[in-house]
mmCIF file of C-alpha atoms and ligand atoms in Angstrom:
data_model
loop_
_atom_site.group_PDB
_atom_site.id
_atom_site.type_symbol
_atom_site.label_atom_id
_atom_site.label_comp_id
_atom_site.label_asym_id
_atom_site.label_seq_id
_atom_site.Cartn_x
_atom_site.Cartn_y
_atom_site.Cartn_z
ATOM 1 C CA MET A 27 17.940 60.898 55.428
ATOM 2 C CA VAL A 28 20.999 60.372 53.236
ATOM 3 C CA ILE A 29 20.233 57.761 50.516
ATOM 4 C CA SER A 30 22.939 55.494 51.554
ATOM 5 C CA GLU A 31 21.621 55.103 55.102
ATOM 6 C CA ILE A 32 18.168 54.100 53.706
ATOM 7 C CA GLN A 33 19.742 51.936 51.114
ATOM 8 C CA ARG A 34 21.377 50.089 53.860
ATOM 9 C CA LYS A 35 17.832 49.910 55.824
ATOM 10 C CA LEU A 36 16.216 48.651 52.567
ATOM 11 C CA ASN A 37 18.693 45.661 52.341
ATOM 12 C CA SER A 38 18.188 44.640 55.884
ATOM 13 C CA LEU A 39 14.717 44.726 55.593
ATOM 14 C CA ILE A 40 15.069 42.200 52.812
ATOM 15 C CA ASP A 41 17.375 40.232 54.581
ATOM 16 C CA VAL A 42 14.426 39.737 57.328
ATOM 17 C CA VAL A 43 12.204 38.300 54.863
ATOM 18 C CA LYS A 44 14.196 36.565 52.486
ATOM 19 C CA ASP A 45 13.920 33.120 53.724
ATOM 20 C CA GLU A 46 10.272 33.615 54.024
ATOM 21 C CA GLU A 47 7.378 31.967 51.982
ATOM 22 C CA LYS A 48 4.953 34.964 52.744
ATOM 23 C CA VAL A 49 4.437 37.910 54.913
ATOM 24 C CA LEU A 50 1.513 38.663 57.383
ATOM 25 C CA ILE A 51 1.400 42.443 57.560
ATOM 26 C CA LEU A 52 -1.003 43.456 60.590
ATOM 27 C CA MET A 53 -2.592 46.706 61.223
ATOM 28 C CA HIS A 54 -3.942 48.139 64.497
ATOM 29 C CA ASP A 55 -7.607 47.120 65.423
ATOM 30 C CA ASN A 56 -10.335 49.358 63.545
ATOM 31 C CA PRO A 57 -7.869 50.352 60.913
ATOM 32 C CA ASP A 58 -7.418 53.951 60.142
ATOM 33 C CA PRO A 59 -6.005 55.241 56.736
ATOM 34 C CA ASP A 60 -2.630 55.591 57.982
ATOM 35 C CA SER A 61 -2.672 51.789 59.018
ATOM 36 C CA ILE A 62 -4.139 50.822 55.914
ATOM 37 C CA ALA A 63 -1.768 52.887 53.471
ATOM 38 C CA SER A 64 1.068 52.026 55.516
ATOM 39 C CA ALA A 65 0.232 48.409 55.068
ATOM 40 C CA VAL A 66 -0.324 48.584 51.213
ATOM 41 C CA GLY A 67 2.837 50.639 50.645
ATOM 42 C CA LEU A 68 4.912 47.704 52.723
ATOM 43 C CA GLN A 69 2.808 45.083 50.449
ATOM 44 C CA TYR A 70 3.935 46.782 47.690
ATOM 45 C CA LEU A 71 7.497 47.305 48.895
ATOM 46 C CA LEU A 72 7.876 43.811 49.841
ATOM 47 C CA GLY A 73 6.416 42.510 46.469
ATOM 48 C CA ASN A 74 8.550 44.714 44.339
ATOM 49 C CA LEU A 75 11.759 44.628 46.229
ATOM 50 C CA ALA A 76 12.069 41.288 47.913
ATOM 51 C CA LYS A 77 9.525 39.393 45.684
ATOM 52 C CA LYS A 78 7.754 38.120 48.725
ATOM 53 C CA PRO A 79 3.931 38.104 48.710
ATOM 54 C CA SER A 80 1.571 39.223 51.788
ATOM 55 C CA LEU A 81 -1.416 39.489 53.277
ATOM 56 C CA ILE A 82 -2.713 42.271 54.947
ATOM 57 C CA GLY A 83 -4.622 41.398 58.429
ATOM 58 C CA TYR A 84 -7.057 43.276 60.797
ATOM 59 C CA SER A 85 -9.139 42.887 63.714
ATOM 60 C CA GLY A 86 -12.062 45.126 64.505
ATOM 61 C CA ILE A 87 -13.993 46.701 61.977
ATOM 62 C CA VAL A 88 -13.701 49.329 59.248
ATOM 63 C CA GLY A 89 -16.101 51.577 60.594
ATOM 64 C CA ARG A 90 -15.641 55.251 59.198
ATOM 65 C CA ALA A 91 -17.178 55.635 56.031
ATOM 66 C CA GLU A 92 -14.051 57.593 54.575
ATOM 67 C CA ASN A 93 -12.061 54.432 55.411
ATOM 68 C CA ARG A 94 -14.656 52.153 53.555
ATOM 69 C CA ALA A 95 -14.620 54.190 50.757
ATOM 70 C CA MET A 96 -10.826 54.150 50.714
ATOM 71 C CA LEU A 97 -10.763 50.220 50.531
ATOM 72 C CA LYS A 98 -13.725 50.169 47.863
ATOM 73 C CA HIS A 99 -12.356 52.806 45.295
ATOM 74 C CA LEU A 100 -8.441 51.854 45.660
ATOM 75 C CA GLY A 101 -9.433 48.062 45.571
ATOM 76 C CA ILE A 102 -7.517 47.301 48.604
ATOM 77 C CA LYS A 103 -7.962 43.612 49.700
ATOM 78 C CA MET A 104 -7.197 42.568 53.511
ATOM 79 C CA CYS A 105 -8.262 39.739 55.661
ATOM 80 C CA SER A 106 -9.876 39.610 58.944
ATOM 81 C CA MET A 107 -7.647 37.846 61.650
ATOM 82 C CA SER A 108 -10.534 35.783 62.249
ATOM 83 C CA ARG A 109 -9.918 33.707 59.330
ATOM 84 C CA ILE A 110 -6.350 33.617 59.519
ATOM 85 C CA SER A 111 -4.200 31.207 61.359
ATOM 86 C CA LEU A 112 -1.036 32.861 62.654
ATOM 87 C CA GLN A 113 0.679 29.305 62.489
ATOM 88 C CA ASP A 114 0.670 29.750 58.811
ATOM 89 C CA TYR A 115 2.474 33.043 59.135
ATOM 90 C CA PRO A 116 5.899 32.845 60.918
ATOM 91 C CA CYS A 117 6.560 36.294 59.550
ATOM 92 C CA VAL A 118 4.707 39.157 60.650
ATOM 93 C CA ALA A 119 4.968 42.803 60.360
ATOM 94 C CA LEU A 120 2.966 45.401 62.319
ATOM 95 C CA VAL A 121 2.240 48.946 61.059
ATOM 96 C CA ASP A 122 0.992 51.681 62.866
ATOM 97 C CA THR A 123 1.233 49.743 65.955
ATOM 98 C CA GLN A 124 3.709 47.916 68.003
ATOM 99 C CA PRO A 125 3.788 44.713 70.076
ATOM 100 C CA SER A 126 2.201 44.558 73.519
ATOM 101 C CA THR A 127 0.171 47.903 72.981
ATOM 102 C CA GLY A 128 -3.339 46.130 73.260
ATOM 103 C CA ASN A 129 -4.433 47.611 70.264
ATOM 104 C CA ASN A 130 -3.425 44.885 67.766
ATOM 105 C CA SER A 131 -4.405 41.084 67.814
ATOM 106 C CA LEU A 132 -0.701 39.776 67.636
ATOM 107 C CA PRO A 133 -0.576 37.658 71.081
ATOM 108 C CA PRO A 134 1.971 38.511 73.759
ATOM 109 C CA GLY A 135 3.692 35.227 72.992
ATOM 110 C CA LYS A 136 4.320 36.233 69.096
ATOM 111 C CA PRO A 137 6.825 38.634 68.805
ATOM 112 C CA PRO A 138 6.420 40.418 65.158
ATOM 113 C CA ASP A 139 9.664 40.308 62.648
ATOM 114 C CA ILE A 140 9.157 43.916 61.491
ATOM 115 C CA VAL A 141 7.648 47.090 62.868
ATOM 116 C CA PHE A 142 6.933 50.118 61.213
ATOM 117 C CA ASP A 143 5.391 53.014 63.539
ATOM 118 C CA HIS A 144 5.485 56.513 64.613
ATOM 119 C CA HIS A 145 3.821 56.031 68.073
ATOM 120 C CA PRO A 146 6.255 56.467 71.254
ATOM 121 C CA TYR A 147 8.436 53.508 71.516
ATOM 122 C CA ARG A 148 7.576 50.453 73.220
ATOM 123 C CA PRO A 149 10.047 48.513 75.135
ATOM 124 C CA ALA A 150 8.704 45.474 73.633
ATOM 125 C CA SER A 151 9.635 46.338 70.311
ATOM 126 C CA ARG A 152 13.357 46.109 71.267
ATOM 127 C CA LYS A 153 13.253 42.497 70.377
ATOM 128 C CA VAL A 154 11.936 43.047 67.094
ATOM 129 C CA PRO A 155 14.373 42.112 64.311
ATOM 130 C CA TYR A 156 13.541 44.910 61.969
ATOM 131 C CA ARG A 157 12.012 48.114 63.357
ATOM 132 C CA GLU A 158 11.391 51.560 62.070
ATOM 133 C CA ILE A 159 9.796 53.465 64.972
ATOM 134 C CA LYS A 160 9.890 57.313 64.316
ATOM 135 C CA PRO A 161 7.988 59.276 67.049
ATOM 136 C CA LYS A 162 8.810 62.405 65.786
ATOM 137 C CA TYR A 163 6.805 61.411 62.523
ATOM 138 C CA ASN A 164 3.029 62.403 62.598
ATOM 139 C CA VAL A 165 2.056 59.692 60.237
ATOM 140 C CA THR A 166 3.259 56.143 59.631
ATOM 141 C CA ALA A 167 2.589 56.159 55.791
ATOM 142 C CA SER A 168 5.273 58.774 55.604
ATOM 143 C CA ILE A 169 7.846 56.460 56.600
ATOM 144 C CA ILE A 170 6.929 54.032 54.298
ATOM 145 C CA THR A 171 6.794 56.464 51.403
ATOM 146 C CA GLU A 172 10.292 57.655 52.407
ATOM 147 C CA TYR A 173 11.003 53.571 51.769
ATOM 148 C CA LEU A 174 9.140 53.463 48.664
ATOM 149 C CA ILE A 175 10.874 56.574 47.121
ATOM 150 C CA ALA A 176 14.199 55.309 48.101
ATOM 151 C CA SER A 177 13.421 51.949 46.549
ATOM 152 C CA LYS A 178 12.467 53.468 43.202
ATOM 153 C CA VAL A 179 9.870 51.245 42.621
ATOM 154 C CA GLU A 180 7.153 53.120 40.440
ATOM 155 C CA PHE A 181 4.054 54.682 42.241
ATOM 156 C CA ASP A 182 0.775 53.676 40.877
ATOM 157 C CA SER A 183 -2.090 55.936 41.250
ATOM 158 C CA ASN A 184 -4.054 53.849 43.540
ATOM 159 C CA LEU A 185 -1.019 53.590 45.742
ATOM 160 C CA ALA A 186 -0.155 57.171 45.651
ATOM 161 C CA THR A 187 -4.102 57.871 46.553
ATOM 162 C CA ALA A 188 -3.882 55.770 49.636
ATOM 163 C CA LEU A 189 -0.559 57.187 50.837
ATOM 164 C CA PHE A 190 -1.512 60.711 50.176
ATOM 165 C CA TYR A 191 -4.989 60.479 51.934
ATOM 166 C CA ALA A 192 -3.291 58.733 54.989
ATOM 167 C CA ILE A 193 -0.875 61.721 55.279
ATOM 168 C CA LYS A 194 -3.542 64.431 54.551
ATOM 169 C CA SER A 195 -6.175 62.877 56.700
ATOM 170 C CA GLU A 196 -3.678 62.025 59.695
ATOM 171 C CA THR A 197 -2.212 65.643 59.559
ATOM 172 C CA GLU A 198 -5.515 67.811 58.698
ATOM 173 C CA GLY A 199 -7.773 69.181 61.287
ATOM 174 C CA LEU A 200 -7.324 71.390 64.582
ATOM 175 C CA SER A 201 -5.794 68.598 66.797
ATOM 176 C CA ARG A 202 -2.956 67.541 64.212
ATOM 177 C CA GLU A 203 -0.020 68.950 62.875
ATOM 178 C CA VAL A 204 1.726 68.936 59.247
ATOM 179 C CA GLY A 205 5.281 68.547 59.941
ATOM 180 C CA LYS A 206 7.967 69.212 57.191
ATOM 181 C CA VAL A 207 8.187 65.463 56.154
ATOM 182 C CA GLU A 208 4.647 65.424 55.622
ATOM 183 C CA ALA A 209 4.678 68.536 53.372
ATOM 184 C CA ARG A 210 7.375 67.207 51.271
ATOM 185 C CA LEU A 211 5.740 64.066 50.843
ATOM 186 C CA ARG A 212 2.379 65.390 49.870
ATOM 187 C CA HIS A 213 4.236 67.556 47.254
ATOM 188 C CA PHE A 214 5.982 64.526 46.020
ATOM 189 C CA LEU A 215 2.988 62.225 45.987
ATOM 190 C CA TYR A 216 0.466 64.795 44.641
ATOM 191 C CA PRO A 217 1.026 64.144 40.757
ATOM 192 C CA HIS A 218 0.540 60.613 41.150
ATOM 193 C CA VAL A 219 -3.007 61.124 42.920
ATOM 194 C CA ASP A 220 -6.193 60.143 41.428
ATOM 195 C CA GLN A 221 -7.988 63.329 42.269
ATOM 196 C CA LYS A 222 -11.545 61.884 41.437
ATOM 197 C CA LEU A 223 -10.700 58.917 43.645
ATOM 198 C CA LEU A 224 -9.411 61.116 46.499
ATOM 199 C CA ALA A 225 -12.715 63.215 46.403
ATOM 200 C CA ASN A 226 -14.802 60.219 46.066
ATOM 201 C CA ILE A 227 -13.303 58.729 49.540
ATOM 202 C CA GLU A 228 -13.090 62.119 51.308
ATOM 203 C CA ASN A 229 -16.902 62.759 50.629
ATOM 204 C CA ALA A 230 -17.821 59.087 51.071
ATOM 205 C CA ARG A 231 -21.482 58.895 51.834
ATOM 206 C CA VAL A 232 -22.716 58.007 55.546
ATOM 207 C CA SER A 233 -25.938 55.821 56.569
ATOM 208 C CA ARG A 234 -28.983 57.629 58.469
ATOM 209 C CA GLU A 235 -27.797 55.942 61.401
ATOM 210 C CA TYR A 236 -24.379 57.979 61.767
ATOM 211 C CA PHE A 237 -26.551 61.347 61.794
ATOM 212 C CA LYS A 238 -28.378 59.796 64.782
ATOM 213 C CA ILE A 239 -25.580 58.712 66.498
ATOM 214 C CA ILE A 240 -23.938 62.570 66.262
ATOM 215 C CA HIS A 241 -27.190 63.948 66.723
ATOM 216 C CA SER A 242 -27.315 61.852 70.284
ATOM 217 C CA ALA A 243 -23.671 62.719 71.006
ATOM 218 C CA LEU A 244 -24.148 66.191 70.903
ATOM 219 C CA GLU A 245 -27.133 66.082 72.964
ATOM 220 C CA HIS A 246 -25.041 64.494 75.615
ATOM 221 C CA CYS A 247 -21.928 66.793 75.330
ATOM 222 C CA VAL A 248 -21.113 68.815 78.620
ATOM 223 C CA ILE A 249 -18.636 71.831 78.394
ATOM 224 C CA HIS A 250 -16.524 72.613 81.596
ATOM 225 C CA ASP A 251 -14.784 75.610 80.741
ATOM 226 C CA GLU A 252 -12.265 74.652 78.126
ATOM 227 C CA VAL A 253 -13.029 71.010 78.197
ATOM 228 C CA VAL A 254 -15.748 69.710 76.264
ATOM 229 C CA ILE A 255 -16.746 65.787 77.121
ATOM 230 C CA ALA A 256 -19.109 63.847 75.007
ATOM 231 C CA ASN A 257 -20.775 60.752 76.802
ATOM 232 C CA ILE A 258 -21.997 58.902 73.596
ATOM 233 C CA ASP A 259 -22.958 55.473 75.359
ATOM 234 C CA LYS A 260 -23.658 52.772 72.696
ATOM 235 C CA VAL A 261 -22.001 52.961 69.215
ATOM 236 C CA SER A 262 -22.766 50.938 66.194
ATOM 237 C CA ASN A 263 -19.308 51.400 65.228
ATOM 238 C CA PRO A 264 -16.026 52.179 67.243
ATOM 239 C CA ASP A 265 -14.759 54.908 64.894
ATOM 240 C CA VAL A 266 -17.618 57.394 65.713
ATOM 241 C CA VAL A 267 -16.080 58.009 69.196
ATOM 242 C CA ALA A 268 -12.981 59.482 67.415
ATOM 243 C CA GLU A 269 -15.053 61.218 64.603
ATOM 244 C CA VAL A 270 -17.122 62.893 67.567
ATOM 245 C CA ALA A 271 -14.041 63.779 69.220
ATOM 246 C CA ASP A 272 -12.550 65.551 66.445
ATOM 247 C CA LEU A 273 -15.690 67.295 65.249
ATOM 248 C CA LEU A 274 -15.812 68.730 69.121
ATOM 249 C CA MET A 275 -12.315 70.204 68.385
ATOM 250 C CA ARG A 276 -13.900 72.737 66.470
ATOM 251 C CA LEU A 277 -15.917 74.290 69.427
ATOM 252 C CA GLU A 278 -14.571 77.861 70.136
ATOM 253 C CA LYS A 279 -12.631 78.414 73.427
ATOM 254 C CA ILE A 280 -11.758 74.806 73.767
ATOM 255 C CA THR A 281 -8.576 73.478 74.325
ATOM 256 C CA TRP A 282 -9.260 69.845 75.356
ATOM 257 C CA GLY A 283 -12.027 67.291 73.981
ATOM 258 C CA PHE A 284 -12.966 63.746 75.201
ATOM 259 C CA SER A 285 -15.306 61.369 73.864
ATOM 260 C CA PHE A 286 -16.726 58.114 75.624
ATOM 261 C CA GLY A 287 -18.477 55.089 73.991
ATOM 262 C CA ALA A 288 -19.422 51.798 74.728
ATOM 263 C CA TYR A 289 -18.719 49.178 72.139
ATOM 264 C CA ASN A 290 -18.619 45.601 71.962
ATOM 265 C CA GLY A 291 -18.154 45.346 75.867
ATOM 266 C CA ASP A 292 -15.628 47.880 75.870
ATOM 267 C CA ILE A 293 -15.698 51.370 77.115
ATOM 268 C CA LEU A 294 -13.739 53.567 74.288
ATOM 269 C CA ILE A 295 -12.402 56.824 75.038
ATOM 270 C CA SER A 296 -10.807 59.590 72.493
ATOM 271 C CA ALA A 297 -8.739 62.509 73.710
ATOM 272 C CA ARG A 298 -8.110 65.440 71.479
ATOM 273 C CA THR A 299 -6.250 68.557 72.297
ATOM 274 C CA ILE A 300 -5.234 71.651 70.415
ATOM 275 C CA ASP A 301 -1.981 72.297 72.185
ATOM 276 C CA ARG A 302 0.811 69.897 71.698
ATOM 277 C CA ALA A 303 2.358 71.020 74.920
ATOM 278 C CA ASN A 304 -0.603 69.229 76.724
ATOM 279 C CA ASP A 305 0.337 65.533 75.641
ATOM 280 C CA ALA A 306 -2.830 63.846 75.252
ATOM 281 C CA GLY A 307 -1.153 60.481 75.349
ATOM 282 C CA THR A 308 0.344 60.721 78.740
ATOM 283 C CA LEU A 309 -2.967 62.431 80.268
ATOM 284 C CA ILE A 310 -5.030 59.761 78.954
ATOM 285 C CA ARG A 311 -2.701 56.840 80.280
ATOM 286 C CA LYS A 312 -2.907 58.516 83.779
ATOM 287 C CA ALA A 313 -6.768 58.966 83.673
ATOM 288 C CA VAL A 314 -6.952 54.989 82.780
ATOM 289 C CA GLY A 315 -4.144 53.715 84.926
ATOM 290 C CA GLU A 316 -4.596 49.789 84.931
ATOM 291 C CA LEU A 317 -7.832 49.556 83.437
ATOM 292 C CA GLY A 318 -7.027 49.011 80.144
ATOM 293 C CA PRO A 319 -4.559 49.875 77.268
ATOM 294 C CA ALA A 320 -4.212 53.686 76.333
ATOM 295 C CA GLY A 321 -1.861 55.449 74.465
ATOM 296 C CA GLY A 322 -1.170 58.202 71.656
ATOM 297 C CA HIS A 323 0.563 60.950 70.769
ATOM 298 C CA GLU A 324 0.716 64.630 72.015
ATOM 299 C CA MET A 325 -2.609 65.885 70.306
ATOM 300 C CA MET A 326 -4.737 62.873 70.148
ATOM 301 C CA ALA A 327 -4.852 59.883 72.046
ATOM 302 C CA GLY A 328 -7.360 56.914 72.918
ATOM 303 C CA ALA A 329 -8.206 54.008 75.344
ATOM 304 C CA LYS A 330 -10.097 51.013 75.549
ATOM 305 C CA ILE A 331 -11.575 49.239 78.683
ATOM 306 C CA SER A 332 -13.064 45.989 78.697
ATOM 307 C CA VAL A 333 -16.453 46.015 80.919
ATOM 308 C CA LYS A 334 -17.851 42.927 79.651
ATOM 309 C CA ASP A 335 -18.156 41.502 83.396
ATOM 310 C CA LYS A 336 -19.974 44.709 84.670
ATOM 311 C CA THR A 337 -23.531 45.843 85.224
ATOM 312 C CA VAL A 338 -24.895 48.634 83.431
ATOM 313 C CA ALA A 339 -25.336 50.753 86.617
ATOM 314 C CA GLN A 340 -21.424 49.577 87.330
ATOM 315 C CA LYS A 341 -20.279 50.808 83.518
ATOM 316 C CA LYS A 342 -22.017 54.269 84.066
ATOM 317 C CA ALA A 343 -20.223 54.933 87.457
ATOM 318 C CA LEU A 344 -17.059 53.931 85.909
ATOM 319 C CA ILE A 345 -17.501 56.567 82.908
ATOM 320 C CA ARG A 346 -18.420 59.190 85.647
ATOM 321 C CA GLN A 347 -15.329 58.544 87.489
ATOM 322 C CA LEU A 348 -13.230 58.647 84.176
ATOM 323 C CA ILE A 349 -14.962 61.969 83.426
ATOM 324 C CA GLN A 350 -13.885 63.011 86.812
ATOM 325 C CA ARG A 351 -10.385 61.677 86.514
ATOM 326 C CA VAL A 352 -9.971 63.630 83.193
ATOM 327 C CA LEU A 353 -11.560 66.801 84.464
ATOM 328 C CA GLU A 354 -9.106 66.705 87.674
ATOM 329 C CA LEU A 355 -6.161 66.000 85.233
ATOM 330 C CA THR A 356 -6.770 68.894 83.038
ATOM 331 C CA GLY A 357 -7.517 71.030 86.127
ATOM 332 C CA ASN A 358 -11.319 71.605 85.385
ATOM 333 C CA GLN A 359 -12.604 69.695 88.567
ATOM 334 C CA ASP A 360 -14.451 72.483 90.339
ATOM 335 C CA VAL A 361 -15.744 73.939 87.155
ATOM 336 C CA LYS A 362 -19.439 73.217 86.783
ATOM 337 C CA GLY A 363 -20.726 71.587 83.755
ATOM 338 C CA GLU A 364 -22.927 73.041 81.119
ATOM 339 C CA ASN A 365 -24.695 71.350 78.391
ATOM 340 C CA LEU A 366 -23.432 72.268 74.817
ATOM 341 C CA ILE A 367 -27.026 72.008 73.404
ATOM 342 C CA ASP A 368 -29.856 73.525 75.815
HETATM 343 MN MN1 MN B 25 -0.882 56.539 62.452
#
């Protein structure tokens, strides 16, 4: 991107907030490192460039131990949306999510003023005054890092570590991909990163509960040829569903991994594939249909279905149906299941 173009963008971003007192930066529910780092980066950018204070808001919980360690070690402050009145924040920025996706707590009647995201473009984003949506990017934090570099603000080590960790965690692993942009930005950020803090985050300690859930998830895993499916049942934190799906992708000969979990009246689904050509986002949207919000990228996607009004038996039947759907959509409906662990 040529400097003049991004300079123009920085100017129009400042224009959007210049008459505002403060900004609410809202991440997607159960925020991950990409949304956290993007929020922190945008907060830094707005503070330094436009002299605007901002509050980072979240809904759901920060479940994954690494993400909690990220907040703790990097001193990141954010506020639960249950304690924020949207009326106090006329100006809202969404990061790593878009309006009408169903994975953030911005009500449909309240359009955001700013969107930074790398998920596929949503028609509802058309009306957003400042939007930077780059589905070709693997990480929203990459978009924010490019803005920060162009703005010539100084990177302190906590900010650089947050952005570096977001880019690293979002592009590492079997079902993810490092693009040219990410490689270049990681190289740029590396000298500013606090390696000790990064190691503390990446090796965050986990509770005994975590091992119990992983144990039970692996016991309820079934392989259908190239597809592996974990039916975890209840989880104490929603991120475990994604963690199990990530773990399963290490299994040899597997192309697809799915995990199903029940959390807080919802069925959560994570889908992974090692083959970009498969498009996990499209498949999960087809599997879930009208049942709830679903979406994601080529190699990783997720969905959420509310089952608050359903009986235990109905929930179980629905999960069985959904498993059947993903087996059909991956062409494995006739393959007999085999337990991962005998
Ligand atoms: Mn992301």
